[in-house]
Short mmCIF file of C-alpha atoms and ligand atoms in Angstrom, two decimals:
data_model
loop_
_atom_site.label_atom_id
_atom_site.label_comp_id
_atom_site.label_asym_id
_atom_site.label_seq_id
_atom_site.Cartn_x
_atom_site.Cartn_y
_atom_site.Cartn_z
CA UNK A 1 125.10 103.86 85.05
CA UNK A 2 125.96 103.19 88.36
CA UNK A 3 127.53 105.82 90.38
CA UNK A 4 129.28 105.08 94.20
CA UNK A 5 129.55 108.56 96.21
CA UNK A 6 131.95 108.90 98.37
CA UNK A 7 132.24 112.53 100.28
CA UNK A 8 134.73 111.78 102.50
CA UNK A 9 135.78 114.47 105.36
CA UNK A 10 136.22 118.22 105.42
CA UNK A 11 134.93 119.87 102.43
CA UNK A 12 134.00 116.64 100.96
CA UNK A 13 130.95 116.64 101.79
CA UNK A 14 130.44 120.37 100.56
CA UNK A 15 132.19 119.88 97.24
CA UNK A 16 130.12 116.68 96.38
CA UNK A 17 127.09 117.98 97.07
CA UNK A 18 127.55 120.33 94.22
CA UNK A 19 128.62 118.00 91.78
CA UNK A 20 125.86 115.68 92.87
CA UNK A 21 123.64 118.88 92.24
CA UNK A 22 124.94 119.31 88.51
CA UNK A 23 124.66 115.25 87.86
CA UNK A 24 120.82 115.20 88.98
CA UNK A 25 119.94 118.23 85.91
CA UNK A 26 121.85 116.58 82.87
CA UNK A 27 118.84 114.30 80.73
CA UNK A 28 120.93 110.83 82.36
CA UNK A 29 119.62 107.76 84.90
CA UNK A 30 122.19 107.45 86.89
CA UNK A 31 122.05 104.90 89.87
CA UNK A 32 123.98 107.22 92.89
CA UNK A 33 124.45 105.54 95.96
CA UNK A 34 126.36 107.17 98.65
CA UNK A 35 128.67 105.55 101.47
CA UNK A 36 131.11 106.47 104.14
CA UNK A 37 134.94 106.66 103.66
CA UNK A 38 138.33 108.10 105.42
CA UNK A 39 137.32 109.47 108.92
CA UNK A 40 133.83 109.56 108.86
CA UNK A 41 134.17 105.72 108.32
CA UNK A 42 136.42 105.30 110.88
CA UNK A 43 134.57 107.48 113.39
CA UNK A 44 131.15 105.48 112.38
CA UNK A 45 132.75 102.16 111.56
CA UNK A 46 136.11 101.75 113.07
CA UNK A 47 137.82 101.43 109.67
CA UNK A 48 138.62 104.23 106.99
CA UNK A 49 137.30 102.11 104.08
CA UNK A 50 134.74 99.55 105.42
CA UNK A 51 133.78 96.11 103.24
CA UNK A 52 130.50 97.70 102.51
CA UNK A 53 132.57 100.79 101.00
CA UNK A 54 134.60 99.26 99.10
CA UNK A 55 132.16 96.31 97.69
CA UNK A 56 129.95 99.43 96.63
CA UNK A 57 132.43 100.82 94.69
CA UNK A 58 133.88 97.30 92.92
CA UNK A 59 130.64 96.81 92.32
CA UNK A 60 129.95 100.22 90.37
CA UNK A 61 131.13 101.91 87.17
CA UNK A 62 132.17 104.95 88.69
CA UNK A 63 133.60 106.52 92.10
CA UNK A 64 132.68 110.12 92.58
CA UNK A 65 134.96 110.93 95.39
CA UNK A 66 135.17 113.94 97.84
CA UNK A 67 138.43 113.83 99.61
CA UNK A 68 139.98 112.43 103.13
CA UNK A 69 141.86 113.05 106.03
CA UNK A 70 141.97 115.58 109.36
CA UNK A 71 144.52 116.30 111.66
CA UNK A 72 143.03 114.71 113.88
CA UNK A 73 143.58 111.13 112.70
CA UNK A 74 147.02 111.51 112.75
CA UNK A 75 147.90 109.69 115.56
CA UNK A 76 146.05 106.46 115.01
CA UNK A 77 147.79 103.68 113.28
CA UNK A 78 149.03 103.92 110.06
CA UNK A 79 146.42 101.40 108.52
CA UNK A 80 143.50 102.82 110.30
CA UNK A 81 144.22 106.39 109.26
CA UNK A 82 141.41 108.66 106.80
CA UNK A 83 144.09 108.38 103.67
CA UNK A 84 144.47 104.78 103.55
CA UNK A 85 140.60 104.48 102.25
CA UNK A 86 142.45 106.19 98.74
CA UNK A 87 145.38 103.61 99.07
CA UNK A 88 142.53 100.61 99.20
CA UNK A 89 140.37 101.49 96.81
CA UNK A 90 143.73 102.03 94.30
CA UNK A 91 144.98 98.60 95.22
CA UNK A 92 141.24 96.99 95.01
CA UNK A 93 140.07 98.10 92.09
CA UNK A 94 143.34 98.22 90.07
CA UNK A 95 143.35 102.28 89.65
CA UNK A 96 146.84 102.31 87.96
CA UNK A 97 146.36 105.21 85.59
CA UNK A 98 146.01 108.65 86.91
CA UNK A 99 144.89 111.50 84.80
CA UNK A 100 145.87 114.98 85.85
CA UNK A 101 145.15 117.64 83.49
CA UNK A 102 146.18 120.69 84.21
CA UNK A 103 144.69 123.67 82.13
CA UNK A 104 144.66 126.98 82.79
CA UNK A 105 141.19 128.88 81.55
CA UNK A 106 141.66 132.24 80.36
CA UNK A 107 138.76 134.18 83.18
CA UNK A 108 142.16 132.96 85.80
CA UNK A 109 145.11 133.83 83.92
CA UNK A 110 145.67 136.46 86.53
CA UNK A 111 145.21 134.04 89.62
CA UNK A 112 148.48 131.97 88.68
CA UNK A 113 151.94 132.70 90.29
CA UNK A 114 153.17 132.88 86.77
CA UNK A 115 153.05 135.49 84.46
CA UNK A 116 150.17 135.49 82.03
CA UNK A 117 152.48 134.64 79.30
CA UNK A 118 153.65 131.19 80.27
CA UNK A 119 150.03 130.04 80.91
CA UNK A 120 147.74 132.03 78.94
CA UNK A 121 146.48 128.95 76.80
CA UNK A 122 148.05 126.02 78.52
CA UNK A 123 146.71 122.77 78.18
CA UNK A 124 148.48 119.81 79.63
CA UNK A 125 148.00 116.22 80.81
CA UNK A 126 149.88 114.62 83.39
CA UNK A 127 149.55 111.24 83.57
CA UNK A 128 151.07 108.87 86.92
CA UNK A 129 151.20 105.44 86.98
CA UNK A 130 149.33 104.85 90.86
CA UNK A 131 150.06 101.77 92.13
CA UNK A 132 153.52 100.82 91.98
CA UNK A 133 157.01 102.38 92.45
CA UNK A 134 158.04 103.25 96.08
CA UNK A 135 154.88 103.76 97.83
CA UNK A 136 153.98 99.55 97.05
CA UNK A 137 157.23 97.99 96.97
CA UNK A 138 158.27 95.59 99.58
CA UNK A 139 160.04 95.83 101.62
CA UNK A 140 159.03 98.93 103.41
CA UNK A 141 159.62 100.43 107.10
CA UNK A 142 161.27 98.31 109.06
CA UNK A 143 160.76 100.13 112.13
CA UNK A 144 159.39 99.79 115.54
CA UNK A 145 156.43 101.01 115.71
CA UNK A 146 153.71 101.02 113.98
CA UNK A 147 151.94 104.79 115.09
CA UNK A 148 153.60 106.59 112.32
CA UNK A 149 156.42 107.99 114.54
CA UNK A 150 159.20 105.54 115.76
CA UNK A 151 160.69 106.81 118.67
CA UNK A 152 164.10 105.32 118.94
CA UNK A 153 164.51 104.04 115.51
CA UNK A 154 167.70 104.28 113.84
CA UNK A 155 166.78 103.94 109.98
CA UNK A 156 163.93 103.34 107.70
CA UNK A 157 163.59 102.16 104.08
CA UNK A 158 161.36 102.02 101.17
CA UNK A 159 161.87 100.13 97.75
CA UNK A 160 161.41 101.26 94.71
CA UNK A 161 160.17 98.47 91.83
CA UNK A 162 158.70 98.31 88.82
CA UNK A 163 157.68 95.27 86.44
CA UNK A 164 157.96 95.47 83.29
CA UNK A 165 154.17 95.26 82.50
CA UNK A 166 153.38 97.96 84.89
CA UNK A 167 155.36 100.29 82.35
CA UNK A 168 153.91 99.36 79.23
CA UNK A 169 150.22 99.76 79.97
CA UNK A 170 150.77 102.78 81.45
CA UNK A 171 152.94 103.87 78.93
CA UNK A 172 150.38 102.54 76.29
CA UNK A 173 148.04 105.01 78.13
CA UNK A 174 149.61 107.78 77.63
CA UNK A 175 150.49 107.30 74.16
CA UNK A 176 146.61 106.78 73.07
CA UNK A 177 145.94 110.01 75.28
CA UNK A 178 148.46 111.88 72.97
CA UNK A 179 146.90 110.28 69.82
CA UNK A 180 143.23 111.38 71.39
CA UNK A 181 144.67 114.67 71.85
CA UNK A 182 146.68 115.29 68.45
CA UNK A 183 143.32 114.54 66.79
CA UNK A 184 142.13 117.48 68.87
CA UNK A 185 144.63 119.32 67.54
CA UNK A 186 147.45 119.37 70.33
CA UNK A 187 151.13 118.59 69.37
CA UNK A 188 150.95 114.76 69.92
CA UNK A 189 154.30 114.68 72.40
CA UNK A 190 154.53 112.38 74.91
CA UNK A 191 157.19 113.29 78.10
CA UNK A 192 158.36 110.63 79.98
CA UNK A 193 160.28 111.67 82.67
CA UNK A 194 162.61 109.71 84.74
CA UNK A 195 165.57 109.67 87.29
CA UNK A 196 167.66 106.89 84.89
CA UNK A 197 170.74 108.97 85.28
CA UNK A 198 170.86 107.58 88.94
CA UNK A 199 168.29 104.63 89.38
CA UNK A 200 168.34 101.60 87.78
CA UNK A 201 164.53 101.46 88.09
CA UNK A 202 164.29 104.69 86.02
CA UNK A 203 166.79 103.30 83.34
CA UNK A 204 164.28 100.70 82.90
CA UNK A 205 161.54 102.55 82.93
CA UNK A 206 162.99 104.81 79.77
CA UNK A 207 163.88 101.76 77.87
CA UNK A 208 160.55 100.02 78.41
CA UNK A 209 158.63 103.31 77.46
CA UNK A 210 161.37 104.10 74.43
CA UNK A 211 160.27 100.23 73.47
CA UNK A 212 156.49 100.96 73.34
CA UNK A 213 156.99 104.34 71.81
CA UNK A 214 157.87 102.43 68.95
CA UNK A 215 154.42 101.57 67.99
CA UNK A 216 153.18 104.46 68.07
CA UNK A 217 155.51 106.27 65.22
CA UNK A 218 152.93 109.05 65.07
CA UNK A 219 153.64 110.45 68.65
CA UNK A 220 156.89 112.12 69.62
CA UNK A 221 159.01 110.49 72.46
CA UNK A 222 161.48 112.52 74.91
CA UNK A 223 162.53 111.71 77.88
CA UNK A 224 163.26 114.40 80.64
CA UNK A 225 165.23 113.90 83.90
CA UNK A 226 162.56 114.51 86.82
CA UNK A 227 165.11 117.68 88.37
CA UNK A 228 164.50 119.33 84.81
CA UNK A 229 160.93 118.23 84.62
CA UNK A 230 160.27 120.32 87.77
CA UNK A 231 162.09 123.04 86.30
CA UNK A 232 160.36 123.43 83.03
CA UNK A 233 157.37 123.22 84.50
CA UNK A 234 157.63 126.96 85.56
CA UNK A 235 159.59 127.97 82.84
CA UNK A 236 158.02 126.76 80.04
CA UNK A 237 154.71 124.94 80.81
CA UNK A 238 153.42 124.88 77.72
CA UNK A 239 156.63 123.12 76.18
CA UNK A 240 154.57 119.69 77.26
CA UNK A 241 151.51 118.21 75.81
CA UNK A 242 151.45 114.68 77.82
CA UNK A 243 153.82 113.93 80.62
CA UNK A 244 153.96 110.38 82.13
CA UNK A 245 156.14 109.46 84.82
CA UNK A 246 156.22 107.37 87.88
CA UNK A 247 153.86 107.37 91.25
CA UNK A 248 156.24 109.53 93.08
CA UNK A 249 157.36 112.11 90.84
CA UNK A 250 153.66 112.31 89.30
CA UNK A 251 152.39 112.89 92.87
CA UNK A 252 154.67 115.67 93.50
CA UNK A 253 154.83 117.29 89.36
CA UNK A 254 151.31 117.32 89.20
CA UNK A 255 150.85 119.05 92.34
CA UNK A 256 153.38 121.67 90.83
CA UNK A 257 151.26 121.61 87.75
CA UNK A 258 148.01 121.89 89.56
CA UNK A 259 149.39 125.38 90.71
CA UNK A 260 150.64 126.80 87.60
CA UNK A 261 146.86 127.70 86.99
CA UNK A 262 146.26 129.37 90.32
CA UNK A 263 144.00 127.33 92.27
CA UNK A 264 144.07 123.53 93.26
CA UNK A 265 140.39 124.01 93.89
CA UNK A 266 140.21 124.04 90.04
CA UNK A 267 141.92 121.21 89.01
CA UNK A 268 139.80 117.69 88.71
CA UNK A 269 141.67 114.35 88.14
CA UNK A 270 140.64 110.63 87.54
CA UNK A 271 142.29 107.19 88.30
CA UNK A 272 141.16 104.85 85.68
CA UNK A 273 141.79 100.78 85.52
CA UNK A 274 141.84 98.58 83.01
CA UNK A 275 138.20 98.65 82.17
CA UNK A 276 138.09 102.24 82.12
CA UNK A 277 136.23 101.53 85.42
CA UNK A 278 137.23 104.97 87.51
CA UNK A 279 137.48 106.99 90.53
CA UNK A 280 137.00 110.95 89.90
CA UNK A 281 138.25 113.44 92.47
CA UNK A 282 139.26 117.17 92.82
CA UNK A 283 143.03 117.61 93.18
CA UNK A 284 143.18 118.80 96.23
CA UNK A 285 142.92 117.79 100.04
CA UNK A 286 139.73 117.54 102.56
CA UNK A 287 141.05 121.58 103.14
CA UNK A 288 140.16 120.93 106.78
CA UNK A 289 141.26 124.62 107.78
CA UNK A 290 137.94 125.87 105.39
CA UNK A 291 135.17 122.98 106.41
CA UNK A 292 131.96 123.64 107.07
CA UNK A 293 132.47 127.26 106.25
CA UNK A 294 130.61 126.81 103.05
CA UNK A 295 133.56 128.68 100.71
CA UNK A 296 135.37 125.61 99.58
CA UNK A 297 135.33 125.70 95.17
CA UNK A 298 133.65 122.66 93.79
CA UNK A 299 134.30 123.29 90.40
CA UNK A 300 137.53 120.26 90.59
CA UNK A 301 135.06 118.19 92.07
CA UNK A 302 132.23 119.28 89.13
CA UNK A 303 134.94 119.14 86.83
CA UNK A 304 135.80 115.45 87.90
CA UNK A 305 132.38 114.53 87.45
CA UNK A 306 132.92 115.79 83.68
CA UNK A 307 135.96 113.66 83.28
CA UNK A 308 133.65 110.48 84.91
CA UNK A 309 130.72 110.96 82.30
CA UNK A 310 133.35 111.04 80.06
CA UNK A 311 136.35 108.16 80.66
CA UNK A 312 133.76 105.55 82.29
CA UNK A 313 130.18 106.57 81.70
CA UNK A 314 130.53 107.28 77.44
CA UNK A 315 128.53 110.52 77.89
CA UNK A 316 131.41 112.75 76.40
CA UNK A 317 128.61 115.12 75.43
CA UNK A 318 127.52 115.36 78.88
CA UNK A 319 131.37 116.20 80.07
CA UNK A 320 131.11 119.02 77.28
CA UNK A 321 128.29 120.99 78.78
CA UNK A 322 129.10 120.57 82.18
CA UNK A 323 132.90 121.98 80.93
CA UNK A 324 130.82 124.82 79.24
CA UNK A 325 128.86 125.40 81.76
CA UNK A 326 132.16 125.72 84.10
CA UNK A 327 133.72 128.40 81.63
CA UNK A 328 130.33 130.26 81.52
CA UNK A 329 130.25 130.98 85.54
CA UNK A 330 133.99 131.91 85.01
CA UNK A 331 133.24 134.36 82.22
CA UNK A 332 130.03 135.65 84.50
CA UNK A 333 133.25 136.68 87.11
CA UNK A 334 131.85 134.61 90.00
CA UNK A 335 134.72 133.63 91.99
CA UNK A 336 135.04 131.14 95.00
CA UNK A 337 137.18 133.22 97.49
CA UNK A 338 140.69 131.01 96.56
CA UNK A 339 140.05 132.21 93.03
CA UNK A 340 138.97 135.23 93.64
CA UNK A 341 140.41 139.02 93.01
CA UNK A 342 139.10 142.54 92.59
CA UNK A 343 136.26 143.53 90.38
CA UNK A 344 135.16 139.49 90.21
CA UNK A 345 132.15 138.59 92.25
CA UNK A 346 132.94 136.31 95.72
CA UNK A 347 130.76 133.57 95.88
CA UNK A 348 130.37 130.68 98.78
CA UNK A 349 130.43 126.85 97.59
CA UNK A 350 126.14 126.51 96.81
CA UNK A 351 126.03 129.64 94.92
CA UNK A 352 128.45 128.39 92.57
CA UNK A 353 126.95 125.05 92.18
CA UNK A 354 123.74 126.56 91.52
CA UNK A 355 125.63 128.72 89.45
CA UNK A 356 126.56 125.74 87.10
CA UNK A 357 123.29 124.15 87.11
CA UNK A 358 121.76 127.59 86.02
CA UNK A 359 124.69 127.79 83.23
CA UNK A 360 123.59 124.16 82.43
CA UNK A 361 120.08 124.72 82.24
P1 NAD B 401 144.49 120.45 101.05
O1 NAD B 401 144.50 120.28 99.58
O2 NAD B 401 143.34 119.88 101.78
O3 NAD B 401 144.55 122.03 101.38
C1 NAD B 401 145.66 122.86 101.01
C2 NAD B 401 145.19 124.31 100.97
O4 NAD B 401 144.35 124.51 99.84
C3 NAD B 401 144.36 124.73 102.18
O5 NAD B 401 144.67 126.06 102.54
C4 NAD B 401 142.94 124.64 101.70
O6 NAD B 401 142.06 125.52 102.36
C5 NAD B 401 143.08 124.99 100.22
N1 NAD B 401 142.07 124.29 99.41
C6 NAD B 401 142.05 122.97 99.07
N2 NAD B 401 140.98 122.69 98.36
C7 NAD B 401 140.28 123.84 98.21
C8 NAD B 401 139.04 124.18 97.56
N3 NAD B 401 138.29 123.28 96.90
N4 NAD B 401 138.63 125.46 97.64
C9 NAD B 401 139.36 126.39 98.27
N5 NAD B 401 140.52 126.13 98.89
C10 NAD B 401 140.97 124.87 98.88
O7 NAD B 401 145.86 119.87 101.59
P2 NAD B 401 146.40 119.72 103.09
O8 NAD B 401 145.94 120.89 103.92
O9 NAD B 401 147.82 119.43 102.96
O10 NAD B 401 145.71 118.40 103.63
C11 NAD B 401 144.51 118.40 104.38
C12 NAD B 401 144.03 116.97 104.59
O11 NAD B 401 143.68 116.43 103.33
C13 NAD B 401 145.11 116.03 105.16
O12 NAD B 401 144.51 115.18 106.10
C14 NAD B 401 145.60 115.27 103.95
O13 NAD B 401 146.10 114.02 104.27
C15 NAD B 401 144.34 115.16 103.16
N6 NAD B 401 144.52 114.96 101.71
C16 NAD B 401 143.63 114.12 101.13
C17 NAD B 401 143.69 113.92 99.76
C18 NAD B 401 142.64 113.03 99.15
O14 NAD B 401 141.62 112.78 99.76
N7 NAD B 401 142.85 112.53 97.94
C19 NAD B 401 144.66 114.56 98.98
C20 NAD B 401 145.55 115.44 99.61
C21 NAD B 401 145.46 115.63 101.00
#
């Protein structure tokens, strides 16, 4: 089992030294190499996601990945900038299917925005399609310049495509992941959610979906405009078991999801290809504003590290106790200070890695 770790910037490097912690005490061999990506590649290398980066991680089973990006980056060009390492290894290694679950344990009910009522018990799974729809489609930004800014530019466009394969296999996807799920006793409901009142694109994305749904009679099908999908998600959360929608509304509705159950430095996800070959990240950003402070959470980041042993690595039993392990520190009331409130105990980023290993052991 070959594992590429990536850190990144910012809390990263923090976050992934936790989850590398919790790997090393399961009873696996695990092959973990560890390269530079996003601005500590560019800053060592000149580019965000050098060859050596990226053959590493083609050439391995699994990506652990930290996060990218800093403020200061942000004027270099576009294609040299910390962000575009997540863009290239999507493209490269075909990471079309993005799993975001977003579940709420019970230890946090209190730390959501929501009352306790609409979240107490959710369990949902959004699921994006990641490399096609308006962030890939050509043409894009005519403009003139290339520095991200474009002084004296008088419009700029983006297209929005999808093929027709692109839907079914990701619709396919989410379809077995509601068939995995019913058999672990969830509803079996699958939520596509679309814009086909006003683009065509969407139109064709419901009938392509509607056409697939069709072999899989044992799953419900609806299909939910993505204004109301936004909606919902506050009102009634736990109305969805599997949502699956497009790369732009999945990158903004699972950030809204990712918040229903209080903190972002919860919530793990993983971008999977065809081979179930798959890169496993937290949810959230390279939190530059808390780096090197040692207080970032790395329980998304341990929690993606679950979902890896799991989706790519066939340890499912693995991804169990590490999940267990997760809920025990919970139930102990240490906190990280973004999940944090009173009578729980605050606890810096090693403590509650060592935490989990201690759960673990
Ligand atoms: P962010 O997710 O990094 O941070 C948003 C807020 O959440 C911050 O206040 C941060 O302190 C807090 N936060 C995030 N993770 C946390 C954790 N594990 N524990 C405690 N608090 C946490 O988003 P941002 O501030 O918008 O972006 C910062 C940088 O990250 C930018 O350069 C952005 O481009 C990049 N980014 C990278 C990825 C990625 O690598 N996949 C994703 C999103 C943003």
């Amino acid at each position: 089992m070959k594992i590429a770790v990536l850190p990144g910037d910012g809390i990263g490097t923090e976050i992934v030294a936790e989850a590398v912690k919790v790997l090393n005490v399961l009873d696996l061999k695990f092959e973990m190499e560890t390269a530079l990506v996003g601005g500590a590649a560019f800053d060592a290398h000149g580019h965000p996601l050098p060859e050596a980066t990226l053959k590493l991680a083609m050439d391995s089973d699994a990506v652990l990945f930290g996060a990218v990006g800093d403020w200061k980056y942000d004027t270099l060009d576009r294609p040299l900038r910390p962000e575009q390492a997540i863009l290239g290894l999507r493209k490269n290694m075909g990471l079309f299917a993005n799993f975001r679950p977003a579940i709420c344990y019970e230890q946090l009910v209190g730390a959501s925005s929501l009352k306790p009522e609409l979240i107490s018990g959710l369990d949902i799974l959004i699921i994006r399609e990641l490399t096609g729809d308006i962030y890939f489609g050509q043409p894009r930004g005519r403009r003139v310049a290339t520095d991200g800014h474009f002084p004296g530019a008088e419009e700029a466009f983006d297209t929005m495509r999808y093929s027709k394969p692109e839907i079914e296999r990701i619709a396919h996807v989410a379809f077995q992941a509601a068939r995995k799920r019913k058999a672990a006793g969830f509803e079996g409901r699958v939520t596509s959610v679309d814009k086909a009142n006003v683009l065509e694109t969407f139109q064709f994305w419901k009938d392509v979906v509607s056409e697939v749904g069709k072999e899989y009679p044992d799953i419900a099908l609806d299909h939910m405009y993505v204004d109301n999908a936004a909606m919902q998600l506050v009102k009634e959360p736990k109305r969805f078991d599997v949502v699956v929608t497009g790369n732009m509304f999945g990158d903004i509705l699972s950030d809204e999801a990712s918040m229903l159950t209080g903190s972002i430095g919860m919530l793990p996800s993983a971008s999977l290809n065809s081979k179930n070959q798959g890169l496993y990240e937290p949810s959230h950003g390279s939190a530059p504003d808390i780096a090197g402070k040692g207080v970032a959470n790395p329980l998304a980041t341990i929690l993606s590290a679950a979902m890896m042993l799991r989706f790519s690595l066939n340890q499912a039993a693995a991804a169990d106790r590490i999940e267990a392990a997760v809920q025990q520190v919970l139930a102990q009331g240490l906190r990280t200070g973004d999940i944090y409130s009173e009578g729980t105990t605050k606890v810096g980023t090693a403590q509650m890695g060592d935490a989990v290993v201690k759960a673990l052991r």
